[in-house]
Amino acid sequence: MRKKRVLLLSEGFGSGHTQAAHAISMGLRQLSSSIITRVLELGAFQHPTIAPWIFSAYRKTVSNKPFLLGMLYRSYSKKSLNRLASLALHRIFYARTSSIIRQLRPDLIISTHPFPTVVVSRLKRAGLSIPLCTVITDYDAHGTWVDSAVNHYLVSTDEVKNKLIQQGVHDDIIHVTGIPVHPNFWGIHNKDEIREQFKLLNIPTVLIMGGGWGLIDNEELMTYAAQWRDNIQLIFCTGNNEKVLQKLSEDERFQHPNIHLLGFTKEIDKLMDVSDLLVTKPGGMTCTEAMFKGIPMLFYSPIPGQEEENCHYFIENGFGEEIQSMGTIEKWFNRLTLEHSSFLQNRLQQQKNVNYNPQYCTESIIELLQ
């Protein structure tokens, strides 16, 4: 019997969209041996020379002028891309999408970014019969996700579902599944083995992420965090930002046995299991992973738009707090050091109260294929 083929399309504007696509891909392959998957960042695949320049410009805008993104986000928050913008996307960046789909012959197309949704929807109106499933990777339903040609929406919460309904999407094609996370996050690891692997101590531990998006470049935050190094173990993950990693490695303040500097790693799941607190940008994927692990979060400078909406969701549901000043960090670090046992008990209770099944999104996609 022919195996089912799933094509997952994303874009490189931030890492979360593509992480979600790979999470679904790995989850499908883990749960079913009768499914073949392929993940593509569609624009980068069609324009490997131009795309890195576009993504680099986007990252610089996020870091230096986030208010511009906020203005753009709000201007389209309640409306889809118009026909002219859709046509421009297709002609300029995605002209080969139809031939790619014909070559790969998928049984289902999954989009984890609005741009592929727009492009594939346009092809569906022109006669493409393959079902399109859009997975919204944040805790908001921005208007650019919405298109009448989408067959199924998989969303994070009932609130996001209601926002889609308000924008004219039919109730029966919206499924509340939670945001997908990589199968590595589905289980709990042995903490003693993780500490041995990363040469960590069994003491209060804070994981700090966001090197690629400016958090670890914040001098005030970094200086303040480093002052706690005698009492708290600090793990800094700089991602692909090798420049920041090199800068920290050469700084005497961070040359301490309780400070651990890491670049890109595929083992964030393990680091979350041995950490007591996460300091991060409020990206949908990272925060969902941390929520499932039961690790409380401190949110640094949300990007206007989807990160603000993510931040509101997690704060309102008791999963974290936004950093308003160094006083916010001082409050949490004091709790972590002075009340460590009760801090850990609260984390375990929070983990038990989380109404989230990390496999459910993947299982829902398998049902769609059947």
PDB file of C-alpha atoms in Angstrom, residues 73-350:
ATOM      1  CA  TYR A  73       0.778  43.524  12.456  1.00  0.00           C
ATOM      2  CA  ARG A  74      -2.065  45.719  13.684  1.00  0.00           C
ATOM      3  CA  SER A  75      -2.932  46.991  10.211  1.00  0.00           C
ATOM      4  CA  TYR A  76      -3.692  43.443   9.019  1.00  0.00           C
ATOM      5  CA  SER A  77      -4.915  41.986  12.309  1.00  0.00           C
ATOM      6  CA  LYS A  78      -8.539  41.613  11.162  1.00  0.00           C
ATOM      7  CA  LYS A  79      -8.143  41.129   7.419  1.00  0.00           C
ATOM      8  CA  SER A  80      -6.562  38.710   4.983  1.00  0.00           C
ATOM      9  CA  LEU A  81      -3.998  39.727   2.388  1.00  0.00           C
ATOM     10  CA  ASN A  82      -5.801  41.297  -0.550  1.00  0.00           C
ATOM     11  CA  ARG A  83      -5.772  39.795  -4.053  1.00  0.00           C
ATOM     12  CA  LEU A  84      -3.052  42.160  -5.273  1.00  0.00           C
ATOM     13  CA  ALA A  85      -0.703  41.252  -2.411  1.00  0.00           C
ATOM     14  CA  SER A  86      -1.467  37.570  -2.918  1.00  0.00           C
ATOM     15  CA  LEU A  87      -0.688  37.846  -6.636  1.00  0.00           C
ATOM     16  CA  ALA A  88       2.554  39.721  -5.910  1.00  0.00           C
ATOM     17  CA  LEU A  89       3.715  37.025  -3.467  1.00  0.00           C
ATOM     18  CA  HIS A  90       2.974  34.341  -6.014  1.00  0.00           C
ATOM     19  CA  ARG A  91       4.615  36.034  -8.993  1.00  0.00           C
ATOM     20  CA  ILE A  92       7.719  37.367  -7.242  1.00  0.00           C
ATOM     21  CA  PHE A  93       8.593  34.647  -4.714  1.00  0.00           C
ATOM     22  CA  TYR A  94       6.501  31.533  -5.248  1.00  0.00           C
ATOM     23  CA  ALA A  95       6.094  31.042  -8.989  1.00  0.00           C
ATOM     24  CA  ARG A  96       7.431  27.459  -8.854  1.00  0.00           C
ATOM     25  CA  THR A  97       5.169  26.282  -6.041  1.00  0.00           C
ATOM     26  CA  SER A  98       2.756  24.467  -8.365  1.00  0.00           C
ATOM     27  CA  SER A  99       5.533  22.446 -10.010  1.00  0.00           C
ATOM     28  CA  ILE A 100       7.030  21.573  -6.585  1.00  0.00           C
ATOM     29  CA  ILE A 101       3.680  20.198  -5.461  1.00  0.00           C
ATOM     30  CA  ARG A 102       3.279  18.211  -8.669  1.00  0.00           C
ATOM     31  CA  GLN A 103       6.724  16.650  -8.225  1.00  0.00           C
ATOM     32  CA  LEU A 104       6.220  15.695  -4.560  1.00  0.00           C
ATOM     33  CA  ARG A 105       2.572  14.549  -4.986  1.00  0.00           C
ATOM     34  CA  PRO A 106       1.492  15.034  -1.358  1.00  0.00           C
ATOM     35  CA  ASP A 107      -1.792  13.742   0.030  1.00  0.00           C
ATOM     36  CA  LEU A 108      -1.927  16.674   2.450  1.00  0.00           C
ATOM     37  CA  ILE A 109      -0.247  20.080   2.557  1.00  0.00           C
ATOM     38  CA  ILE A 110       0.383  21.630   5.969  1.00  0.00           C
ATOM     39  CA  SER A 111       1.315  25.293   6.303  1.00  0.00           C
ATOM     40  CA  THR A 112       2.887  26.708   9.460  1.00  0.00           C
ATOM     41  CA  HIS A 113       3.294  30.259   8.127  1.00  0.00           C
ATOM     42  CA  PRO A 114       0.757  32.656   6.534  1.00  0.00           C
ATOM     43  CA  PHE A 115       2.698  33.088   3.262  1.00  0.00           C
ATOM     44  CA  PRO A 116       2.525  29.419   2.151  1.00  0.00           C
ATOM     45  CA  THR A 117      -1.138  29.440   3.194  1.00  0.00           C
ATOM     46  CA  VAL A 118      -1.804  32.378   0.876  1.00  0.00           C
ATOM     47  CA  VAL A 119       0.124  30.832  -2.033  1.00  0.00           C
ATOM     48  CA  VAL A 120      -1.346  27.322  -1.799  1.00  0.00           C
ATOM     49  CA  SER A 121      -4.848  28.778  -1.322  1.00  0.00           C
ATOM     50  CA  ARG A 122      -4.412  30.687  -4.558  1.00  0.00           C
ATOM     51  CA  LEU A 123      -3.435  27.439  -6.323  1.00  0.00           C
ATOM     52  CA  LYS A 124      -6.477  25.681  -4.828  1.00  0.00           C
ATOM     53  CA  ARG A 125      -8.786  28.319  -6.269  1.00  0.00           C
ATOM     54  CA  ALA A 126      -7.094  27.663  -9.613  1.00  0.00           C
ATOM     55  CA  GLY A 127      -7.887  23.924  -9.414  1.00  0.00           C
ATOM     56  CA  LEU A 128      -5.457  22.265  -6.973  1.00  0.00           C
ATOM     57  CA  SER A 129      -7.436  19.553  -5.155  1.00  0.00           C
ATOM     58  CA  ILE A 130      -4.981  18.603  -2.371  1.00  0.00           C
ATOM     59  CA  PRO A 131      -6.316  19.439   1.125  1.00  0.00           C
ATOM     60  CA  LEU A 132      -4.617  22.339   2.892  1.00  0.00           C
ATOM     61  CA  CYS A 133      -4.229  22.331   6.675  1.00  0.00           C
ATOM     62  CA  THR A 134      -2.999  25.518   8.366  1.00  0.00           C
ATOM     63  CA  VAL A 135      -1.343  25.218  11.793  1.00  0.00           C
ATOM     64  CA  ILE A 136      -1.337  28.551  13.637  1.00  0.00           C
ATOM     65  CA  THR A 137       1.849  28.669  15.711  1.00  0.00           C
ATOM     66  CA  ASP A 138       0.932  31.499  18.096  1.00  0.00           C
ATOM     67  CA  TYR A 139      -1.776  32.340  20.621  1.00  0.00           C
ATOM     68  CA  ASP A 140      -3.500  34.797  18.306  1.00  0.00           C
ATOM     69  CA  ALA A 141      -5.382  34.517  15.002  1.00  0.00           C
ATOM     70  CA  HIS A 142      -3.947  37.223  12.773  1.00  0.00           C
ATOM     71  CA  GLY A 143      -5.929  38.044   9.650  1.00  0.00           C
ATOM     72  CA  THR A 144      -3.160  36.955   7.264  1.00  0.00           C
ATOM     73  CA  TRP A 145      -3.695  33.327   8.342  1.00  0.00           C
ATOM     74  CA  VAL A 146      -7.285  33.375   7.090  1.00  0.00           C
ATOM     75  CA  ASP A 147      -8.245  32.167   3.623  1.00  0.00           C
ATOM     76  CA  SER A 148     -11.463  30.590   2.362  1.00  0.00           C
ATOM     77  CA  ALA A 149      -9.523  27.833   0.521  1.00  0.00           C
ATOM     78  CA  VAL A 150      -8.050  26.370   3.734  1.00  0.00           C
ATOM     79  CA  ASN A 151      -9.653  22.995   4.543  1.00  0.00           C
ATOM     80  CA  HIS A 152      -8.587  22.695   8.189  1.00  0.00           C
ATOM     81  CA  TYR A 153      -7.182  24.958  10.892  1.00  0.00           C
ATOM     82  CA  LEU A 154      -5.288  23.549  13.886  1.00  0.00           C
ATOM     83  CA  VAL A 155      -5.063  26.141  16.645  1.00  0.00           C
ATOM     84  CA  SER A 156      -3.654  26.561  20.136  1.00  0.00           C
ATOM     85  CA  THR A 157      -6.707  27.510  22.225  1.00  0.00           C
ATOM     86  CA  ASP A 158     -10.473  28.033  22.227  1.00  0.00           C
ATOM     87  CA  GLU A 159      -9.795  31.782  22.218  1.00  0.00           C
ATOM     88  CA  VAL A 160      -7.918  31.510  18.919  1.00  0.00           C
ATOM     89  CA  LYS A 161     -10.742  29.397  17.502  1.00  0.00           C
ATOM     90  CA  ASN A 162     -13.270  32.079  18.455  1.00  0.00           C
ATOM     91  CA  LYS A 163     -11.156  34.768  16.794  1.00  0.00           C
ATOM     92  CA  LEU A 164     -11.138  32.754  13.557  1.00  0.00           C
ATOM     93  CA  ILE A 165     -14.920  32.326  13.738  1.00  0.00           C
ATOM     94  CA  GLN A 166     -15.273  36.094  14.158  1.00  0.00           C
ATOM     95  CA  GLN A 167     -13.263  36.477  10.936  1.00  0.00           C
ATOM     96  CA  GLY A 168     -15.684  34.250   9.029  1.00  0.00           C
ATOM     97  CA  VAL A 169     -14.050  30.805   9.316  1.00  0.00           C
ATOM     98  CA  HIS A 170     -16.550  27.955   9.732  1.00  0.00           C
ATOM     99  CA  ASP A 171     -16.565  26.333  13.160  1.00  0.00           C
ATOM    100  CA  ASP A 172     -16.404  22.770  11.815  1.00  0.00           C
ATOM    101  CA  ILE A 173     -12.994  23.170  10.154  1.00  0.00           C
ATOM    102  CA  ILE A 174     -11.246  24.571  13.258  1.00  0.00           C
ATOM    103  CA  HIS A 175      -9.656  22.042  15.611  1.00  0.00           C
ATOM    104  CA  VAL A 176      -8.190  23.042  18.991  1.00  0.00           C
ATOM    105  CA  THR A 177      -5.090  20.842  19.214  1.00  0.00           C
ATOM    106  CA  GLY A 178      -2.459  22.968  20.933  1.00  0.00           C
ATOM    107  CA  ILE A 179       0.746  24.046  19.214  1.00  0.00           C
ATOM    108  CA  PRO A 180       2.845  21.032  18.155  1.00  0.00           C
ATOM    109  CA  VAL A 181       6.174  20.434  19.889  1.00  0.00           C
ATOM    110  CA  HIS A 182       8.998  18.104  18.911  1.00  0.00           C
ATOM    111  CA  PRO A 183       8.711  14.504  20.185  1.00  0.00           C
ATOM    112  CA  ASN A 184      11.835  15.135  22.281  1.00  0.00           C
ATOM    113  CA  PHE A 185       9.557  17.163  24.563  1.00  0.00           C
ATOM    114  CA  TRP A 186       6.907  14.469  24.918  1.00  0.00           C
ATOM    115  CA  GLY A 187       8.668  12.705  27.806  1.00  0.00           C
ATOM    116  CA  ILE A 188      10.686  13.552  30.920  1.00  0.00           C
ATOM    117  CA  HIS A 189      14.432  12.888  31.023  1.00  0.00           C
ATOM    118  CA  ASN A 190      16.594  11.621  33.872  1.00  0.00           C
ATOM    119  CA  LYS A 191      17.846  14.785  35.558  1.00  0.00           C
ATOM    120  CA  ASP A 192      20.986  13.197  37.021  1.00  0.00           C
ATOM    121  CA  GLU A 193      22.059  12.028  33.558  1.00  0.00           C
ATOM    122  CA  ILE A 194      21.428  15.475  32.085  1.00  0.00           C
ATOM    123  CA  ARG A 195      23.470  17.186  34.792  1.00  0.00           C
ATOM    124  CA  GLU A 196      26.317  14.770  34.178  1.00  0.00           C
ATOM    125  CA  GLN A 197      26.125  15.352  30.403  1.00  0.00           C
ATOM    126  CA  PHE A 198      26.256  19.156  30.681  1.00  0.00           C
ATOM    127  CA  LYS A 199      28.454  19.248  33.819  1.00  0.00           C
ATOM    128  CA  LEU A 200      25.736  20.945  35.860  1.00  0.00           C
ATOM    129  CA  LEU A 201      25.235  21.070  39.620  1.00  0.00           C
ATOM    130  CA  ASN A 202      22.011  20.238  41.434  1.00  0.00           C
ATOM    131  CA  ILE A 203      21.386  23.823  42.559  1.00  0.00           C
ATOM    132  CA  PRO A 204      18.830  26.513  41.583  1.00  0.00           C
ATOM    133  CA  THR A 205      19.143  26.871  37.810  1.00  0.00           C
ATOM    134  CA  VAL A 206      17.983  29.524  35.338  1.00  0.00           C
ATOM    135  CA  LEU A 207      17.872  28.969  31.568  1.00  0.00           C
ATOM    136  CA  ILE A 208      18.255  32.162  29.516  1.00  0.00           C
ATOM    137  CA  MET A 209      17.397  32.010  25.800  1.00  0.00           C
ATOM    138  CA  GLY A 210      17.145  34.512  22.976  1.00  0.00           C
ATOM    139  CA  GLY A 211      20.618  35.149  21.611  1.00  0.00           C
ATOM    140  CA  GLY A 212      19.456  35.485  18.026  1.00  0.00           C
ATOM    141  CA  TRP A 213      16.879  38.160  18.845  1.00  0.00           C
ATOM    142  CA  GLY A 214      18.680  40.595  21.108  1.00  0.00           C
ATOM    143  CA  LEU A 215      17.889  39.350  24.644  1.00  0.00           C
ATOM    144  CA  ILE A 216      21.411  38.200  25.444  1.00  0.00           C
ATOM    145  CA  ASP A 217      22.726  41.430  23.943  1.00  0.00           C
ATOM    146  CA  ASN A 218      20.940  43.436  26.643  1.00  0.00           C
ATOM    147  CA  GLU A 219      23.767  44.716  28.813  1.00  0.00           C
ATOM    148  CA  GLU A 220      21.650  45.608  31.854  1.00  0.00           C
ATOM    149  CA  LEU A 221      19.927  42.219  32.007  1.00  0.00           C
ATOM    150  CA  MET A 222      23.114  40.257  31.443  1.00  0.00           C
ATOM    151  CA  THR A 223      25.103  42.233  34.020  1.00  0.00           C
ATOM    152  CA  TYR A 224      22.387  41.802  36.621  1.00  0.00           C
ATOM    153  CA  ALA A 225      21.943  38.063  35.977  1.00  0.00           C
ATOM    154  CA  ALA A 226      25.694  37.455  36.243  1.00  0.00           C
ATOM    155  CA  GLN A 227      25.708  38.999  39.729  1.00  0.00           C
ATOM    156  CA  TRP A 228      23.767  35.961  40.987  1.00  0.00           C
ATOM    157  CA  ARG A 229      26.333  33.426  39.760  1.00  0.00           C
ATOM    158  CA  ASP A 230      27.480  32.395  43.259  1.00  0.00           C
ATOM    159  CA  ASN A 231      23.948  31.313  44.240  1.00  0.00           C
ATOM    160  CA  ILE A 232      22.288  30.425  40.941  1.00  0.00           C
ATOM    161  CA  GLN A 233      23.457  28.271  38.047  1.00  0.00           C
ATOM    162  CA  LEU A 234      22.963  30.214  34.797  1.00  0.00           C
ATOM    163  CA  ILE A 235      22.678  28.551  31.379  1.00  0.00           C
ATOM    164  CA  PHE A 236      22.883  30.981  28.459  1.00  0.00           C
ATOM    165  CA  CYS A 237      21.734  29.635  25.069  1.00  0.00           C
ATOM    166  CA  THR A 238      22.734  31.976  22.262  1.00  0.00           C
ATOM    167  CA  GLY A 239      21.358  29.863  19.398  1.00  0.00           C
ATOM    168  CA  ASN A 240      23.012  30.573  16.064  1.00  0.00           C
ATOM    169  CA  ASN A 241      24.379  33.910  17.273  1.00  0.00           C
ATOM    170  CA  GLU A 242      28.077  32.981  17.325  1.00  0.00           C
ATOM    171  CA  LYS A 243      29.059  36.627  17.724  1.00  0.00           C
ATOM    172  CA  VAL A 244      27.244  36.902  21.060  1.00  0.00           C
ATOM    173  CA  LEU A 245      28.619  33.521  22.201  1.00  0.00           C
ATOM    174  CA  GLN A 246      32.176  34.688  21.495  1.00  0.00           C
ATOM    175  CA  LYS A 247      31.553  38.000  23.269  1.00  0.00           C
ATOM    176  CA  LEU A 248      30.290  36.284  26.409  1.00  0.00           C
ATOM    177  CA  SER A 249      33.091  33.721  26.369  1.00  0.00           C
ATOM    178  CA  GLU A 250      35.680  36.511  26.463  1.00  0.00           C
ATOM    179  CA  ASP A 251      33.915  38.424  29.279  1.00  0.00           C
ATOM    180  CA  GLU A 252      35.416  37.746  32.731  1.00  0.00           C
ATOM    181  CA  ARG A 253      31.994  38.083  34.394  1.00  0.00           C
ATOM    182  CA  PHE A 254      30.845  34.929  32.591  1.00  0.00           C
ATOM    183  CA  GLN A 255      33.976  32.868  33.282  1.00  0.00           C
ATOM    184  CA  HIS A 256      32.548  31.195  36.364  1.00  0.00           C
ATOM    185  CA  PRO A 257      31.847  27.529  37.274  1.00  0.00           C
ATOM    186  CA  ASN A 258      28.120  28.266  37.671  1.00  0.00           C
ATOM    187  CA  ILE A 259      27.796  29.932  34.269  1.00  0.00           C
ATOM    188  CA  HIS A 260      27.399  27.743  31.195  1.00  0.00           C
ATOM    189  CA  LEU A 261      27.506  29.215  27.687  1.00  0.00           C
ATOM    190  CA  LEU A 262      25.938  27.243  24.858  1.00  0.00           C
ATOM    191  CA  GLY A 263      25.489  27.969  21.171  1.00  0.00           C
ATOM    192  CA  PHE A 264      22.955  26.181  19.000  1.00  0.00           C
ATOM    193  CA  THR A 265      21.666  22.982  20.595  1.00  0.00           C
ATOM    194  CA  LYS A 266      18.939  20.459  19.813  1.00  0.00           C
ATOM    195  CA  GLU A 267      18.677  19.513  23.487  1.00  0.00           C
ATOM    196  CA  ILE A 268      16.642  22.388  24.905  1.00  0.00           C
ATOM    197  CA  ASP A 269      14.175  19.761  26.126  1.00  0.00           C
ATOM    198  CA  LYS A 270      16.827  18.357  28.467  1.00  0.00           C
ATOM    199  CA  LEU A 271      17.921  21.793  29.666  1.00  0.00           C
ATOM    200  CA  MET A 272      14.314  22.694  30.490  1.00  0.00           C
ATOM    201  CA  ASP A 273      13.998  19.529  32.573  1.00  0.00           C
ATOM    202  CA  VAL A 274      16.889  20.568  34.850  1.00  0.00           C
ATOM    203  CA  SER A 275      16.079  24.302  34.947  1.00  0.00           C
ATOM    204  CA  ASP A 276      13.821  25.989  37.491  1.00  0.00           C
ATOM    205  CA  LEU A 277      13.121  29.205  35.596  1.00  0.00           C
ATOM    206  CA  LEU A 278      13.221  30.326  31.948  1.00  0.00           C
ATOM    207  CA  VAL A 279      14.039  33.863  30.773  1.00  0.00           C
ATOM    208  CA  THR A 280      13.001  34.204  27.133  1.00  0.00           C
ATOM    209  CA  LYS A 281      11.284  36.079  24.349  1.00  0.00           C
ATOM    210  CA  PRO A 282       7.609  34.972  24.244  1.00  0.00           C
ATOM    211  CA  GLY A 283       7.683  32.944  21.038  1.00  0.00           C
ATOM    212  CA  GLY A 284       4.790  30.516  20.632  1.00  0.00           C
ATOM    213  CA  MET A 285       6.922  27.388  20.261  1.00  0.00           C
ATOM    214  CA  THR A 286       9.399  27.987  23.101  1.00  0.00           C
ATOM    215  CA  CYS A 287       6.665  29.012  25.529  1.00  0.00           C
ATOM    216  CA  THR A 288       4.521  25.982  24.667  1.00  0.00           C
ATOM    217  CA  GLU A 289       7.505  23.712  25.297  1.00  0.00           C
ATOM    218  CA  ALA A 290       8.170  25.402  28.632  1.00  0.00           C
ATOM    219  CA  MET A 291       4.482  25.293  29.596  1.00  0.00           C
ATOM    220  CA  PHE A 292       4.398  21.536  29.076  1.00  0.00           C
ATOM    221  CA  LYS A 293       7.594  21.127  31.098  1.00  0.00           C
ATOM    222  CA  GLY A 294       6.021  23.164  33.884  1.00  0.00           C
ATOM    223  CA  ILE A 295       8.858  25.695  33.967  1.00  0.00           C
ATOM    224  CA  PRO A 296       7.798  29.265  34.925  1.00  0.00           C
ATOM    225  CA  MET A 297       8.818  31.992  32.496  1.00  0.00           C
ATOM    226  CA  LEU A 298      10.018  35.582  32.588  1.00  0.00           C
ATOM    227  CA  PHE A 299       9.316  37.385  29.313  1.00  0.00           C
ATOM    228  CA  TYR A 300      11.724  39.942  27.936  1.00  0.00           C
ATOM    229  CA  SER A 301      10.548  42.791  25.669  1.00  0.00           C
ATOM    230  CA  PRO A 302       7.839  41.121  23.540  1.00  0.00           C
ATOM    231  CA  ILE A 303       7.872  42.101  19.869  1.00  0.00           C
ATOM    232  CA  PRO A 304       4.716  44.141  19.133  1.00  0.00           C
ATOM    233  CA  GLY A 305       2.234  41.773  17.532  1.00  0.00           C
ATOM    234  CA  GLN A 306       2.186  38.024  18.018  1.00  0.00           C
ATOM    235  CA  GLU A 307       4.744  38.011  20.859  1.00  0.00           C
ATOM    236  CA  GLU A 308       2.604  40.490  22.791  1.00  0.00           C
ATOM    237  CA  GLU A 309      -0.418  38.231  22.337  1.00  0.00           C
ATOM    238  CA  ASN A 310       1.594  35.182  23.410  1.00  0.00           C
ATOM    239  CA  CYS A 311       2.833  37.084  26.451  1.00  0.00           C
ATOM    240  CA  HIS A 312      -0.711  38.061  27.456  1.00  0.00           C
ATOM    241  CA  TYR A 313      -1.903  34.463  27.176  1.00  0.00           C
ATOM    242  CA  PHE A 314       0.824  32.969  29.347  1.00  0.00           C
ATOM    243  CA  ILE A 315       0.638  35.712  31.971  1.00  0.00           C
ATOM    244  CA  GLU A 316      -3.163  35.512  32.207  1.00  0.00           C
ATOM    245  CA  ASN A 317      -2.952  31.749  32.681  1.00  0.00           C
ATOM    246  CA  GLY A 318      -0.307  31.968  35.396  1.00  0.00           C
ATOM    247  CA  PHE A 319       2.671  30.593  33.468  1.00  0.00           C
ATOM    248  CA  GLY A 320       4.961  33.588  33.826  1.00  0.00           C
ATOM    249  CA  GLU A 321       5.498  37.306  34.149  1.00  0.00           C
ATOM    250  CA  GLU A 322       6.821  40.089  31.923  1.00  0.00           C
ATOM    251  CA  ILE A 323      10.099  41.701  33.008  1.00  0.00           C
ATOM    252  CA  GLN A 324       9.230  45.309  33.829  1.00  0.00           C
ATOM    253  CA  SER A 325      12.575  46.080  35.507  1.00  0.00           C
ATOM    254  CA  MET A 326      15.464  44.331  37.193  1.00  0.00           C
ATOM    255  CA  GLY A 327      13.184  44.242  40.234  1.00  0.00           C
ATOM    256  CA  THR A 328      11.099  41.561  38.485  1.00  0.00           C
ATOM    257  CA  ILE A 329      14.170  39.360  38.117  1.00  0.00           C
ATOM    258  CA  GLU A 330      15.256  40.072  41.702  1.00  0.00           C
ATOM    259  CA  LYS A 331      11.869  38.924  43.019  1.00  0.00           C
ATOM    260  CA  TRP A 332      11.995  35.619  41.131  1.00  0.00           C
ATOM    261  CA  PHE A 333      15.678  34.951  41.815  1.00  0.00           C
ATOM    262  CA  ASN A 334      15.111  35.543  45.538  1.00  0.00           C
ATOM    263  CA  ARG A 335      12.205  33.096  45.540  1.00  0.00           C
ATOM    264  CA  LEU A 336      14.355  30.592  43.685  1.00  0.00           C
ATOM    265  CA  THR A 337      17.229  30.773  46.164  1.00  0.00           C
ATOM    266  CA  LEU A 338      15.406  31.377  49.453  1.00  0.00           C
ATOM    267  CA  GLU A 339      12.348  29.154  48.848  1.00  0.00           C
ATOM    268  CA  HIS A 340      13.758  26.528  46.506  1.00  0.00           C
ATOM    269  CA  SER A 341      11.812  23.526  47.802  1.00  0.00           C
ATOM    270  CA  SER A 342       8.426  25.296  47.629  1.00  0.00           C
ATOM    271  CA  PHE A 343       9.421  26.718  44.235  1.00  0.00           C
ATOM    272  CA  LEU A 344       9.925  23.166  42.940  1.00  0.00           C
ATOM    273  CA  GLN A 345       6.622  21.989  44.457  1.00  0.00           C
ATOM    274  CA  ASN A 346       4.791  24.841  42.733  1.00  0.00           C
ATOM    275  CA  ARG A 347       6.399  23.857  39.460  1.00  0.00           C
ATOM    276  CA  LEU A 348       5.259  20.233  39.822  1.00  0.00           C
ATOM    277  CA  GLN A 349       1.716  21.359  40.646  1.00  0.00           C
ATOM    278  CA  GLN A 350       1.677  23.716  37.667  1.00  0.00           C
TER     279      GLN A 350
END
